Amino acid sequence: MAVIDAPVAARTSREVNRQARTAWGLTTPALALMFLILLVPVVVAGVLSFTNYSLGNSSFDWVGFKNYDRLLSRSTYEKMFIATFTYVVVVVPVSVALGLGAALLVNSLGRIGDVYKTIYFLPVMATLLAMAIVWEFMLHPTIGVINQTLELSCGTFLEAIRFFGNGCADGFPLWLGDRDYAIWVLCFIGVWQGFGFNMVLYLAGLTGVHRELYHAAEMDGVKSAWERFRLVTWPALGPTTVFVVTISCIRAFQVFDTVEAFWPQGGGPNKSTYVMMFAIFEKGVQQNLIGIGSAITMLFLVFVMFLTLIQRWLVERKVHY
Amino acid sequence: MAGLSIRSITKRFGDTEVLRGVTLDVADAEFVSLVGPSGCGKSTLLRIIAGLEDPTSGEIEIGASIVTGTRAADRNLSMVFQSYALYPHLTVAENIAVPLRMRSLSAAQRLPFVGPFLPGAKEQRTEIASAVQNAAEMLEIGALLDRKPGQLSGGQRQRVALGRALVREPAAFLLDEPLSNLDAKLRVQTRAEIAQLHRRLNATFIYVTHDQVEAMTMSDRIAVMMGGEILQCDAPSVIYEDPNDIRVAEFIGSPKINILPVELGHSEMTLFGLVLARVAEASKAGVYHLGLRPEALKLTQAEPMITGTVAHLENLGSEVYAQVALADQTARVTLRATPAERHSLRLGAQVSMSFDLQDALIFDVDGTRQRRVEVALSNEREVA
Ligand SMILES: Nc1ncnc2c1ncn2[C@@H]1O[C@H](COP(=O)(O)OP(=O)(O)OP(=O)(O)O)[C@@H](O)[C@H]1O
Ligand SMILES: [Mg+2]
């Protein structure tokens, strides 16, 4: 037996080797592309974040953690973090909640639901840059629709409310030019633009809810819509929610075009809307400070990575769905 | 516990009429099976009884009150769904507890963090826990209480779904093909469990199935549905031995009943030209269907009534079924033989059979049972 077995074993191991070589050969192009396109830029950015390189310079100096140190000590960057986190903390929950609410309402409608779906999805499809111009008109302090509408309230009972009272006396807010309001306007537009997308994701999630579960809930004595939502809809939407929240977070961290359109110079009144992406653009591209730009990019990547890890952990915890 | 009565229920989906005037009375503590081929409207009827679907017309009465306008949650019925419909994020114990929690805890007591500390909540919760424990032990899923439905086999899920329905004491239980996804062994076992449960709880059951063995073995009465109507609702033995309609006779019984064409003349009945019996009373002459169960046919040497060759054999061990292609006819008949007779049944072998006319069922061409003709035939034999 052994006499026969030995060559067979040798042949199989040679066979396995050959297969493995072919497999690696076939994967190489994909691997090479992945390294070249995805990983190398990240590594390059990481390396550059420790230098004072500027595009066009023939050489650079290693500066160690100075770029990162600056990020954590300068007040400009403090404002950057405040603006970014305010935006994320406001836009993510509001756009997720609105998206869910809209999806539930649209889902409960029949034909007309499609009309609503299209309308809510319009801002997602429209370019934000084009829409920003419309918003800029509407938010104009004197000739904008919004302040003109607000002025209609002057002389009515609404003046009893402080906001309207002050507005009628001293003029309504400058909106985009007001450092107290600018970030909230930015948030509002972010929600307006983003919740349609979340709604579509939730609508897709809702089609996956087993219809018979609602009937089972009814037979089990569930009478209110709220209980039905808690017992059937919300748990079934768990995986969708994890995904929607992560996507919304990443999109919120990436907000840039609105800021660029409204405040091309310097990130809003008193840097109140100086969000990370804009900072990267300003430092790295406009001012050619590649080192600091790369440092912000690395920080941004860390946040996004962190979010993705949380998402994976949540999804894996719910594996028994 | 309560009886149920279903009065001329019709249901239309657009232009298709799914139920055409179904009427059925179910007594308190009765076990009624609804059987019928796929798509005949069994599930639809059950869902109308449950209140998950509105009938186009007709009334449902549970315990002496009409519930047609009442929503499902207020009808106090339990239902097992064809697809289990377990809540995937809840454990087995939580799944079974849902109907109790929803009905015996107030909305405030059900709140996630505050609820357990409200007055009265603690006693209620221990009561629910012990009820769940009892139901789980009854169905032998006590060891699975902490698992999620996704971690269970089909049969275990089945029993969880049953547990969720049986943990309460509703007016009636509605089971929609609850054993359809089980393997043969588990099916027999769970069938026995359900029948036992019915005896112990003494509850009203409506049991939908397309498996006639389940219906025959478990029910007090079987309602045979076809094309949106109930053709007959009677005890299993009556349905089998004394069907009113040829469709009932053909649906119940496995292998299927043999149907042979017979001709009734003025004074005699003939089968393939052979005179079966003489009739004194002038019954309506014409073509009739003669229904013969496989066990009514006997192998014989003397005076054969029909002959043919064996075309197919099925040996089940305790009995043998032979399909016999009749001589000079396209029809085949199925014959049940004892293992002792097996030696004479070989593929291609010639066999002769006879039967007792008393075992035959006679239907007219429309399929309605003709008891008067049968009586006339048997009277004649007594005279002779
Ligand atoms: N929502 C609906 N819209 C239109 N037709 C329907 C609807 N629900 C059921 N039907 C039709 O009603 C008929 C009866 O359906 P039902 O589900 O009651 O059948 P069933 O007897 O339970 O069959 P099975 O044994 O396959 O479960 C079918 O022909 C089906 O196509
Ligand atoms: Mg069905």
XYZ file of C-alpha atoms and ligand atoms in Angstrom:
737
model
C 0.000 0.000 0.000
C 2.680 2.449 1.052
C 4.400 1.944 -2.254
C 1.321 3.060 -4.075
C 0.400 5.809 -1.620
C 3.618 7.789 -1.754
C 3.477 8.937 -5.396
C -0.246 9.647 -5.065
C 0.419 11.911 -2.091
C 3.246 13.624 -3.954
C 1.034 14.140 -6.945
C -1.817 15.582 -4.880
C 0.481 17.980 -3.058
C 1.951 19.109 -6.375
C -1.623 19.523 -7.629
C -2.541 21.616 -4.594
C 0.549 23.768 -5.085
C -0.286 24.350 -8.691
C -3.831 25.336 -7.797
C -2.594 27.709 -5.119
C -0.159 29.326 -7.574
C -2.925 29.797 -10.133
C -5.203 31.247 -7.489
C -2.569 33.770 -6.423
C -1.803 34.562 -10.032
C -5.432 35.308 -10.709
C -5.870 37.441 -7.594
C -2.725 39.499 -8.164
C -4.252 42.153 -10.453
C -7.083 42.787 -8.023
C -4.716 42.882 -5.069
C -2.331 45.209 -6.888
C -5.154 47.571 -7.794
C -6.472 47.511 -4.253
C -3.079 48.427 -2.846
C -2.424 51.060 -5.469
C -5.792 52.760 -5.416
C -7.057 52.242 -1.886
C -4.243 51.606 0.536
C -1.269 53.491 -0.881
C -3.010 56.898 -0.808
C -3.973 56.349 2.817
C -0.436 55.382 3.716
C 0.942 58.346 1.778
C -1.434 60.692 3.578
C -0.395 59.139 6.865
C 3.296 59.695 6.067
C 2.721 63.223 4.827
C 0.880 64.122 8.006
C 4.255 63.961 9.777
C 5.905 66.412 7.342
C 5.599 70.032 6.274
C 5.423 69.136 2.592
C 3.908 71.540 0.081
C 3.030 70.614 -3.456
C 5.804 71.768 -5.790
C 8.526 71.706 -3.147
C 11.369 69.372 -3.953
C 11.952 68.389 -0.353
C 10.276 68.450 3.029
C 11.160 68.195 6.689
C 9.912 65.692 9.155
C 8.016 67.539 11.823
C 6.902 64.645 13.999
C 3.577 65.152 15.741
C 3.627 68.916 15.303
C 0.721 68.872 12.849
C -1.384 66.802 15.226
C -0.328 68.959 18.141
C -1.508 72.009 16.251
C -4.846 70.308 15.505
C -5.479 69.793 19.182
C -4.273 73.182 20.452
C -5.245 75.911 17.957
C -8.626 77.539 18.477
C -9.386 77.352 14.734
C -9.328 73.590 14.963
C -11.321 73.631 18.147
C -13.976 75.478 16.164
C -13.592 72.886 13.439
C -14.330 70.067 15.870
C -17.236 71.933 17.434
C -18.780 72.676 14.039
C -18.289 69.121 12.791
C -19.660 67.428 15.888
C -22.587 69.816 16.189
C -23.463 69.021 12.615
C -23.143 65.268 13.100
C -24.985 65.193 16.412
C -27.894 67.202 15.021
C -28.168 65.921 11.480
C -27.780 62.191 12.122
C -30.575 61.649 14.676
C -32.939 64.114 13.034
C -32.477 62.810 9.505
C -32.706 59.182 10.673
C -35.865 59.844 12.679
C -37.450 61.846 9.874
C -36.444 59.214 7.346
C -38.047 56.497 9.442
C -41.191 58.536 10.028
C -41.528 59.384 6.363
C -40.932 55.759 5.374
C -43.642 54.531 7.762
C -46.114 57.108 6.485
C -45.300 56.529 2.819
C -45.491 52.787 3.372
C -48.967 53.038 4.869
C -50.217 54.880 1.792
C -51.085 53.090 -1.388
C -50.558 54.728 -4.758
C -50.091 58.275 -3.455
C -47.098 56.941 -1.507
C -45.086 56.864 -4.718
C -45.676 60.573 -5.251
C -44.416 61.369 -1.751
C -41.478 59.050 -2.249
C -40.439 60.960 -5.360
C -40.892 64.355 -3.728
C -38.897 63.450 -0.629
C -36.179 61.936 -2.745
C -35.825 65.045 -4.961
C -33.290 66.845 -2.709
C -31.139 63.720 -2.724
C -31.057 63.640 -6.494
C -30.570 67.377 -6.998
C -26.997 68.634 -6.774
C -26.508 70.325 -3.474
C -24.446 73.040 -5.111
C -27.351 74.066 -7.317
C -29.773 73.818 -4.444
C -27.455 75.946 -2.319
C -28.019 78.877 -4.652
C -31.761 78.559 -4.176
C -31.298 78.400 -0.414
C -29.025 81.431 -0.533
C -31.765 83.409 -2.244
C -34.386 82.263 0.186
C -32.209 83.020 3.175
C -31.186 86.477 1.995
C -31.664 88.840 4.983
C -33.726 91.482 3.190
C -35.082 90.111 -0.080
C -35.220 86.455 0.876
C -38.552 84.651 1.036
C -37.928 83.470 4.550
C -37.429 86.805 6.236
C -40.186 88.380 4.170
C -42.539 85.685 5.347
C -41.440 86.160 8.915
C -42.074 89.892 8.617
C -45.723 89.171 7.860
C -46.096 88.219 11.478
C -45.299 91.735 12.636
C -48.369 93.395 14.082
C -50.120 90.086 14.778
C -50.416 88.097 18.005
C -47.224 86.262 17.043
C -45.237 89.257 18.177
C -45.852 88.128 21.729
C -43.334 85.349 21.059
C -39.828 86.605 21.781
C -38.257 85.543 18.506
C -40.863 87.398 16.480
C -40.872 90.377 18.859
C -37.118 90.851 18.572
C -37.227 90.220 14.829
C -39.832 92.885 14.240
C -37.978 95.394 16.384
C -34.365 94.807 15.304
C -34.756 92.890 12.055
C -34.856 89.151 11.552
C -31.639 87.090 11.641
C -29.045 87.338 8.914
C -29.090 83.538 8.774
C -26.010 82.723 6.707
C -24.164 85.760 8.043
C -25.068 85.271 11.686
C -22.618 83.254 13.744
C -25.386 82.021 16.047
C -27.579 80.796 13.219
C -25.171 79.736 10.483
C -24.456 76.262 11.848
C -28.173 75.566 12.421
C -28.998 76.638 8.905
C -26.294 74.262 7.737
C -27.806 71.482 9.851
C -31.284 72.211 8.557
C -30.147 71.976 4.956
C -28.247 68.796 5.790
C -31.412 67.221 7.186
C -33.517 68.485 4.309
C -31.069 67.016 1.868
C -30.408 63.737 3.619
C -33.602 62.374 5.099
C -35.029 61.348 1.719
C -32.129 58.994 1.298
C -32.720 57.473 4.723
C -36.394 57.166 3.879
C -35.595 55.134 0.793
C -33.323 52.844 2.806
C -36.032 52.382 5.417
C -38.640 51.719 2.734
C -36.427 48.943 1.464
C -36.110 47.651 5.028
C -39.876 47.751 5.513
C -40.507 45.506 2.539
C -38.525 42.869 4.422
C -40.860 42.864 7.428
C -42.849 39.648 7.395
C -46.512 40.626 6.905
C -47.706 37.656 8.891
C -45.875 39.030 11.949
C -48.352 41.906 12.043
C -51.179 39.407 11.949
C -49.541 37.393 14.711
C -49.222 40.562 16.769
C -52.879 41.322 16.203
C -53.858 37.816 17.329
C -51.645 38.232 20.379
C -53.713 41.226 21.413
C -51.528 44.081 20.188
C -53.922 46.923 19.562
C -52.056 50.224 19.390
C -49.892 51.270 16.477
C -47.103 52.086 18.919
C -47.049 48.574 20.393
C -47.108 47.100 16.908
C -44.162 49.274 15.958
C -42.241 48.255 19.057
C -42.983 44.544 18.759
C -42.637 44.015 15.021
C -41.451 46.954 12.925
C -38.611 48.396 14.982
C -36.821 45.096 15.715
C -37.165 44.075 12.089
C -35.617 47.369 11.053
C -32.646 46.909 13.402
C -30.101 45.981 10.729
C -31.414 48.754 8.461
C -31.090 51.245 11.300
C -27.482 50.306 11.976
C -26.718 50.794 8.322
C -28.676 54.041 8.012
C -27.039 55.542 11.097
C -23.551 54.637 9.912
C -24.145 55.979 6.425
C -25.682 59.159 7.847
C -22.716 59.645 10.180
C -20.218 59.254 7.391
C -22.183 61.568 5.142
C -22.452 64.088 7.964
C -18.702 63.975 8.566
C -18.250 64.534 4.865
C -20.382 67.668 4.592
C -18.558 70.085 2.358
C -20.444 71.395 -0.666
C -22.944 73.497 1.304
C -20.162 75.195 3.229
C -18.160 75.751 0.087
C -21.192 77.215 -1.684
C -22.315 79.526 1.132
C -18.978 80.599 2.576
C -16.201 80.035 0.044
C -13.902 82.161 2.171
C -13.096 80.670 5.516
C -15.966 78.579 6.826
C -18.750 80.860 7.896
C -19.094 83.764 10.289
C -16.496 83.448 13.019
C -15.591 79.997 11.618
C -18.838 78.658 13.080
C -19.317 76.303 10.111
C -15.687 75.369 9.606
C -16.311 71.638 9.169
C -13.541 69.059 8.727
C -13.908 68.456 5.015
C -13.776 72.162 4.391
C -10.700 72.435 6.583
C -8.973 69.685 4.616
C -9.842 71.478 1.403
C -8.732 74.856 2.670
C -5.433 73.722 4.183
C -4.466 71.017 1.741
C -5.675 72.469 -1.541
C -6.152 76.215 -1.186
C -3.203 76.966 1.086
C -1.052 74.075 -0.084
C -0.289 72.976 3.485
C -0.260 69.294 2.658
C 1.060 68.222 6.062
C -1.737 69.695 8.152
C -4.313 68.724 5.538
C -3.124 65.129 5.747
C -3.280 65.203 9.521
C -6.946 66.259 9.424
C -7.567 63.565 6.813
C -6.078 60.938 9.106
C -8.257 62.107 11.960
C -11.260 61.951 9.676
C -10.367 58.414 8.651
C -10.063 57.416 12.292
C -13.581 58.687 13.011
C -15.006 56.865 10.016
C -13.145 53.670 10.870
C -14.435 53.889 14.409
C -18.016 54.229 13.154
C -17.595 51.299 10.822
C -16.266 49.124 13.623
C -19.217 50.023 15.816
C -21.537 49.132 12.972
C -19.879 45.766 12.457
C -20.044 44.998 16.128
C -23.759 45.872 16.241
C -24.539 43.828 13.171
C -22.673 40.815 14.464
C -24.457 41.022 17.775
C -27.753 40.730 15.921
C -26.660 37.790 13.861
C -29.616 35.680 14.974
C -32.093 37.560 12.893
C -64.236 28.261 25.463
C -67.119 28.725 23.132
C -68.787 27.423 20.029
C -68.554 29.129 16.703
C -70.940 29.609 13.909
C -70.153 30.726 10.427
C -73.092 31.887 8.387
C -73.069 32.118 4.585
C -69.676 33.742 4.364
C -68.637 34.893 0.933
C -65.342 36.466 0.016
C -64.329 38.097 -3.219
C -60.881 39.310 -4.213
C -61.725 41.606 -7.105
C -63.572 39.422 -9.570
C -62.591 36.030 -8.183
C -64.983 34.549 -5.707
C -62.870 32.620 -3.205
C -65.618 31.648 -0.753
C -69.190 31.068 -1.914
C -71.558 31.013 1.000
C -69.767 28.901 3.582
C -71.911 27.858 6.523
C -70.535 25.832 9.394
C -71.471 25.370 13.022
C -68.801 24.264 15.454
C -69.928 23.179 18.886
C -68.109 24.053 22.076
C -65.053 21.797 22.623
C -65.367 20.307 19.165
C -62.387 19.557 16.916
C -63.250 20.358 13.315
C -60.807 19.903 10.462
C -61.032 21.881 7.266
C -59.596 19.878 4.414
C -59.480 20.487 0.721
C -57.101 20.833 -2.183
C -54.659 23.725 -2.393
C -56.274 27.055 -3.141
C -59.813 26.097 -2.152
C -60.055 28.886 0.418
C -59.220 27.178 3.719
C -56.734 29.780 4.890
C -59.005 32.564 3.728
C -61.896 31.157 5.752
C -59.692 30.790 8.817
C -58.420 34.335 8.487
C -61.982 35.591 8.186
C -62.912 33.739 11.375
C -59.861 35.251 13.059
C -60.795 38.719 11.879
C -57.625 39.301 9.874
C -59.684 39.557 6.707
C -63.175 40.993 6.220
C -65.798 38.821 4.543
C -67.639 40.264 1.551
C -70.868 39.114 3.158
C -72.017 36.810 5.915
C -71.625 36.655 9.674
C -69.382 35.058 12.253
C -70.681 34.288 15.723
C -68.416 33.331 18.588
C -70.064 32.121 21.846
C -73.491 33.745 21.021
C -72.265 37.173 20.017
C -71.774 38.350 16.484
C -68.196 39.457 15.936
C -68.253 40.432 12.288
C -67.257 44.043 12.988
C -64.906 43.228 15.863
C -61.175 43.525 15.289
C -59.045 40.411 15.545
C -57.370 41.421 18.809
C -60.766 41.619 20.529
C -62.122 38.278 19.327
C -60.173 36.291 21.901
C -58.946 33.632 19.506
C -55.550 31.982 19.236
C -54.022 31.197 15.908
C -51.056 29.192 14.672
C -49.863 30.493 11.354
C -48.789 28.344 8.445
C -45.395 30.111 8.517
C -45.033 30.142 12.351
C -44.715 33.966 12.435
C -42.459 34.001 15.496
C -40.894 37.297 16.543
C -37.290 36.813 15.435
C -35.694 39.142 17.996
C -37.380 37.595 21.026
C -36.332 34.404 22.761
C -38.609 31.398 22.858
C -39.806 32.327 26.355
C -40.487 35.927 25.339
C -42.306 34.781 22.214
C -44.617 32.566 24.215
C -45.145 35.317 26.775
C -46.235 37.968 24.264
C -49.977 37.155 24.242
C -50.027 37.112 28.047
C -48.034 40.318 28.376
C -50.258 42.108 25.906
C -53.451 41.024 27.598
C -52.666 40.987 31.291
C -50.143 43.806 31.731
C -51.167 47.425 31.390
C -49.362 49.626 28.888
C -47.355 51.222 31.708
C -46.398 47.857 33.180
C -45.003 46.795 29.812
C -42.556 49.716 29.686
C -38.981 48.499 29.437
C -37.242 49.950 32.510
C -39.964 51.403 34.725
C -42.570 48.722 34.070
C -41.295 45.956 36.367
C -41.354 48.268 39.394
C -44.936 49.451 39.064
C -47.457 48.125 41.615
C -48.842 44.730 40.695
C -46.331 44.177 37.915
C -44.208 41.746 39.875
C -47.013 39.288 40.624
C -48.234 39.492 37.042
C -44.770 38.808 35.734
C -44.196 35.758 37.901
C -47.601 34.458 36.851
C -46.696 34.897 33.199
C -43.334 33.216 33.727
C -44.940 30.164 35.282
C -47.574 29.957 32.535
C -44.806 30.071 29.932
C -42.917 27.397 31.821
C -45.997 25.158 31.863
C -46.678 25.589 28.177
C -43.045 24.896 27.357
C -42.995 21.730 29.412
C -46.194 20.509 27.828
C -44.602 20.867 24.391
C -41.176 19.672 25.548
C -39.353 22.843 24.629
C -38.370 23.743 28.210
C -34.681 23.455 27.352
C -34.979 25.919 24.474
C -36.514 28.858 26.305
C -33.456 31.098 25.982
C -32.882 30.540 22.297
C -33.964 32.775 19.463
C -36.235 31.335 16.746
C -33.357 31.476 14.269
C -31.505 28.895 16.376
C -34.320 26.344 16.277
C -35.188 23.556 13.894
C -38.437 23.693 11.975
C -40.182 21.299 14.315
C -39.063 23.209 17.380
C -40.268 26.466 15.882
C -43.539 24.746 15.184
C -43.913 23.863 18.816
C -42.999 27.377 19.906
C -45.733 28.697 17.635
C -48.130 26.189 19.180
C -46.957 27.202 22.642
C -47.646 30.844 21.918
C -51.178 29.923 20.868
C -51.835 27.485 23.702
C -50.513 29.565 26.585
C -53.798 31.419 26.704
C -57.286 30.083 27.126
C -59.085 31.683 24.211
C -62.601 31.107 22.924
C -61.207 28.862 20.203
C -57.964 27.757 18.588
C -57.381 28.224 14.885
C -54.544 26.177 13.455
C -53.495 26.732 9.850
C -51.589 23.725 8.541
C -49.440 23.676 11.652
C -47.649 20.475 10.701
C -47.025 21.223 7.047
C -43.287 21.748 7.449
C -42.459 18.840 9.733
C -40.824 15.594 8.786
C -42.990 12.483 8.789
C -41.964 11.297 12.242
C -42.335 14.644 13.954
C -45.620 15.122 12.173
C -47.057 11.950 13.665
C -45.709 12.875 17.086
C -47.009 16.446 17.049
C -50.322 15.231 15.673
C -50.720 13.071 18.737
C -49.675 15.960 20.988
C -52.295 18.249 19.523
C -55.006 15.609 19.813
C -54.031 15.014 23.435
C -54.037 18.718 24.103
C -57.507 18.985 22.698
C -58.727 16.295 25.043
C -57.026 17.867 28.035
C -58.018 21.498 27.412
C -61.453 20.549 26.139
C -61.243 23.497 23.801
C -62.765 24.333 20.446
C -60.356 23.703 17.589
C -60.536 24.549 13.918
C -57.722 22.809 12.158
C -56.823 23.531 8.554
C -54.915 20.898 6.664
C -54.659 19.414 3.229
C -53.417 16.172 4.701
C -56.385 13.838 5.029
C -54.606 11.483 7.423
C -54.320 14.309 9.936
C -57.955 15.139 9.448
C -59.109 11.516 9.748
C -57.148 10.798 12.903
C -57.702 13.948 14.936
C -61.120 15.371 14.244
C -64.582 15.028 15.638
C -65.820 16.226 12.293
C -64.220 16.918 8.944
C -65.388 19.688 6.657
C -64.373 18.989 3.074
C -63.955 22.217 1.142
C -63.672 22.551 -2.577
C -63.907 25.570 -4.825
C -64.919 27.836 -1.963
C -67.732 25.664 -0.656
C -68.073 23.114 2.094
C -69.225 19.951 0.343
C -69.808 17.900 3.459
C -69.114 18.196 7.150
C -69.415 14.965 9.103
C -67.580 12.546 11.346
C -64.460 11.027 9.708
C -66.027 7.577 9.327
C -69.132 9.024 7.704
C -67.041 11.123 5.335
C -65.125 8.019 4.329
C -67.913 5.489 4.137
C -70.884 7.591 3.244
C -69.813 10.640 1.192
C -72.490 12.827 -0.354
C -70.481 13.832 -3.344
C -68.079 12.135 -5.711
C -65.495 14.882 -5.047
C -65.563 14.098 -1.334
C -65.218 10.392 -2.074
C -62.283 11.069 -4.352
C -60.538 13.491 -1.998
C -60.768 11.352 1.127
C -59.109 7.957 1.063
C -55.677 6.951 -0.062
C -55.254 5.365 -2.567
C -58.117 7.107 -4.273
C -61.513 5.485 -4.655
C -62.077 3.607 -7.935
C -64.714 5.158 -10.132
C -66.241 2.990 -12.832
C -69.012 3.893 -15.267
C -72.186 1.820 -14.925
C -75.337 1.892 -16.978
C -78.774 1.648 -15.489
C -81.372 0.272 -17.867
C -85.041 -0.278 -17.182
C -84.546 -3.383 -15.179
C -80.865 -3.949 -14.712
C -77.557 -2.313 -13.985
C -74.597 -3.211 -16.175
C -70.857 -2.700 -15.803
C -68.921 -3.087 -19.050
C -71.796 -5.132 -20.390
C -71.972 -7.455 -17.393
C -75.243 -7.436 -15.515
C -74.538 -6.514 -11.910
C -78.033 -6.495 -10.529
C -81.638 -6.301 -11.465
C -83.766 -3.403 -10.417
C -87.456 -3.774 -9.842
C -88.448 -0.197 -9.193
C -88.005 1.887 -12.261
C -85.218 4.268 -11.294
C -84.056 6.907 -13.688
C -82.187 5.143 -16.432
C -78.854 6.457 -17.629
C -75.154 6.482 -16.920
C -73.960 6.505 -13.311
C -70.628 6.355 -11.530
C -69.845 3.414 -9.355
C -67.408 4.157 -6.523
C -65.435 1.281 -5.039
C -62.835 1.664 -2.299
C -59.658 -0.381 -2.958
C -60.536 -2.654 -0.035
C -63.953 -3.420 -1.518
C -62.359 -5.263 -4.431
C -61.537 -8.900 -3.812
C -59.428 -11.321 -5.785
C -61.484 -14.251 -6.886
C -61.378 -17.169 -9.292
C -65.041 -17.974 -9.558
C -67.514 -15.583 -11.157
C -65.212 -12.627 -11.726
C -66.920 -9.281 -12.256
C -63.900 -7.518 -13.682
C -60.629 -8.823 -15.039
C -57.381 -7.172 -15.989
C -53.590 -7.283 -15.771
C -51.471 -5.956 -12.933
C -49.806 -2.750 -14.119
C -48.169 -1.515 -10.942
C -47.556 -2.829 -7.446
C -46.989 -1.012 -4.193
C -45.988 -3.186 -1.311
C -46.384 -1.391 2.018
C -45.563 -4.455 4.075
C -48.816 -4.826 5.926
C -50.776 -4.518 2.723
C -50.260 -4.490 -1.017
C -51.819 -2.102 -3.472
C -52.082 -3.242 -7.043
C -53.082 -1.124 -9.987
C -54.932 -3.260 -12.442
C -55.431 -2.232 -16.059
C -58.864 -3.513 -16.994
C -59.213 -5.795 -19.964
C -60.549 -3.918 -23.031
C -60.836 -0.684 -21.063
C -58.659 2.352 -20.557
C -59.574 2.563 -16.892
C -57.404 1.279 -14.070
C -58.573 0.197 -10.669
C -56.621 -0.003 -7.449
C -56.983 -3.077 -5.353
C -55.911 -3.706 -1.801
C -54.617 -7.183 -1.110
C -53.249 -8.872 1.955
C -49.600 -9.967 1.957
C -50.850 -13.568 1.727
C -52.330 -12.832 -1.672
C -49.142 -11.264 -2.919
C -47.945 -14.378 -4.790
C -50.819 -14.084 -7.274
C -49.999 -10.433 -7.929
C -47.074 -10.141 -10.235
C -46.552 -7.415 -12.776
C -48.379 -8.447 -15.913
C -50.312 -11.205 -14.155
C -53.950 -11.732 -15.034
C -56.287 -11.129 -12.125
C -60.019 -11.492 -11.678
C -61.894 -9.476 -9.121
C -65.331 -9.238 -7.677
C -67.028 -6.987 -5.206
C -70.107 -6.835 -3.101
C -72.605 -4.375 -4.482
C -73.337 -3.333 -0.920
C -69.884 -1.740 -0.694
C -70.399 0.286 -3.821
C -71.284 3.977 -3.827
C -73.370 5.232 -6.710
C -73.192 8.774 -8.002
C -74.936 10.406 -10.909
C -73.013 12.083 -13.708
C -72.958 15.392 -11.797
C -71.315 13.668 -8.862
C -74.232 13.667 -6.433
C -74.694 10.515 -4.408
C -77.723 8.435 -5.501
C -78.805 6.677 -2.336
C -82.181 5.767 -3.842
C -80.531 3.739 -6.563
C -78.377 1.982 -3.981
C -81.434 1.162 -1.907
C -83.235 -0.137 -4.987
C -80.298 -2.384 -5.796
C -80.041 -3.857 -2.321
C -83.813 -4.359 -2.072
C -83.674 -6.336 -5.263
C -80.952 -8.551 -3.909
C -82.974 -9.325 -0.807
C -85.880 -10.362 -2.972
C -83.602 -12.592 -5.003
N -55.126 38.670 -1.220
C -55.583 37.912 -2.213
N -55.884 38.450 -3.397
C -56.367 37.691 -4.408
N -56.577 36.384 -4.321
C -56.300 35.777 -3.167
C -55.774 36.497 -2.039
N -55.598 35.628 -1.027
C -55.962 34.437 -1.494
N -56.385 34.509 -2.766
C -56.899 33.397 -3.593
O -57.889 32.754 -2.851
C -57.848 31.371 -3.071
C -57.837 30.650 -1.739
O -56.648 30.942 -1.039
P -56.310 30.256 0.338
O -55.037 30.823 0.821
O -57.489 30.383 1.234
O -56.093 28.747 -0.104
P -55.858 27.474 0.814
O -57.090 26.648 0.719
O -55.417 27.878 2.157
O -54.687 26.765 0.026
P -53.394 26.004 0.602
O -53.834 24.630 0.952
O -52.487 26.002 -0.578
O -52.875 26.796 1.751
C -56.617 31.098 -3.900
O -57.036 30.814 -5.217
C -55.839 32.367 -3.854
O -55.211 32.592 -5.087
Mg -53.495 27.860 3.231
